[in-house]
Amino acid sequence: MPKLVIRDDRCKGCSICVEFCPKSCLEITDRLNPLGYRPVGLRDPEACTGCAICARMCPEVVIEVWK
Amino acid sequence: MKPVFVRPQSLTDKPFHFCPGCHHGVIHRLVAEAIDRFGVRERTIAAASVGCSVFLYDYFDVDVVESPHGRAPAVATGIKRTNPDKFVFIYQGDGDLAAIGTAEIIHAANRGENLTVVFVNNTVYGMTGGQMAPTTLLGQPTTTSPYGREFGQDGYPIKMTEMLAQLEGVGFAARVAVDTPARLTQARKAVLRAFETQLEEKGMGFVEILSSCPTNWGMKPVEAVRRIEREMIPYFPLGVYKERKGSDAL
Ligand SMILES: Cc1ncc(C[n+]2csc(CCOP(=O)(O)OP(=O)(O)O)c2C)c(N)n1
Ligand code: SF4
Ligand code: SF4
Ligand code: SF4
Ligand SMILES: [Mg+2]
């Protein structure tokens, strides 16, 4: 299974990764991070293919993908 | 496990100050990847502009000279001419490049300066609070055109890539966008070509990138991303406008 490393303390909750994930496996959580944003989380790790579209679309460059 | 995507080495680890969803972050990443790809980090000097990209020197692990507003092409000309072995890129917004710095970019292009130019068109003066820029679309409301840009009073949105592509000194000119994964791939290629143009000494390598500014457009980040396809691309067509091939040296 691919591994997604989200540095969610630096996520700004913009939702762009959520919008573009072809497998709809990301979601905005209801936590608050130290920046005061609601960070993204991996809702469905099983469905993730490791395509890295989320990482490429992320304006903060805070997602890493390993396979 | 092997990395599919990791942060490029030429980006420092400093968090961006950009608003949520701002495309400056994606564009910084593309430029940093190009620096890594060509292995020029140790010999790169950038000339930063004035605008939301003003903190370029904090985010790129390369030497950076801060330029007065609009003057990055002149600053970069001095750097490159005195240090021809350095890789020199400039990164300018539309207020910077297409308003206050119009003369500098046109003449640097016309002189065929061996520079790589990353031009971020977000149709507003982002940093100063969303005033109308020369690139603002007709009908687009801004803080200085509250009823929308009107051509009778404000003229038409300026198409810099088409203009600069006409100049002999330009080796490569393209307009791209980073609003979808497919267009991001095209944008990545164009940035690489703009780098190669300098490395092959073929004159200016110019890439215009359509970019979102959710804050000053008054939109949520995803809505702002969607505006690029709906409103910007129809007026600012994407594509390669100029490409000087192999043997036709400058
Ligand atoms: C000589 C001078 N005039 C005006 C300003 C104010 N100013 C700062 S940023 C800016 C516009 C930046 O807009 P743009 O280049 O489009 O960059 P963005 O923030 O949209 O990325 C202006 C007018 C300045 N700093 N210096
Ligand atoms: S790697 Fe692909 S499938 Fe997995 S979360 Fe990111 S976009 Fe979705
Ligand atoms: S794209 Fe990046 S900053 Fe935006 S929600 Fe996803 S991880 Fe957070
Ligand atoms: S004001 Fe606009 S261009 Fe500047 S950081 Fe915010 S979203 Fe980006
Ligand atoms: Mg701008």
XYZ file of C-alpha atoms in Angstrom, chain B residues 68-74 90 92-111 117 119 125 133-135 158-161 163-164 167 204 206:
43
model
C 12.979 47.422 -7.006
C 9.393 47.015 -8.251
C 9.392 45.969 -11.926
C 13.154 46.155 -12.330
C 14.090 42.478 -11.994
C 14.919 42.172 -15.741
C 17.397 45.069 -15.430
C 13.545 36.174 -12.443
C 7.598 38.508 -11.393
C 3.910 39.168 -10.843
C 1.662 40.891 -13.378
C 1.643 44.233 -11.576
C 5.408 44.015 -11.443
C 6.142 42.796 -14.981
C 3.220 44.157 -16.994
C 2.641 47.537 -15.315
C 5.512 49.303 -13.558
C 8.179 47.134 -15.222
C 6.868 46.989 -18.801
C 9.848 48.862 -20.242
C 12.390 46.660 -18.457
C 10.950 43.336 -19.615
C 10.438 44.460 -23.228
C 13.965 45.767 -23.597
C 15.583 42.835 -21.797
C 13.642 40.527 -24.151
C 14.535 42.577 -27.205
C 18.213 42.589 -26.251
C 11.538 34.582 -16.732
C 5.704 35.519 -14.998
C -2.034 43.443 -7.630
C -3.624 45.309 -13.021
C -3.075 45.585 -16.800
C -4.052 41.893 -16.899
C -2.610 42.898 -21.865
C -1.262 39.713 -23.451
C 2.426 39.762 -22.574
C 3.404 36.355 -23.962
C 3.782 40.478 -27.448
C 7.150 39.207 -26.281
C 10.761 39.882 -30.380
C 15.142 34.866 -23.131
C 9.690 33.285 -20.924
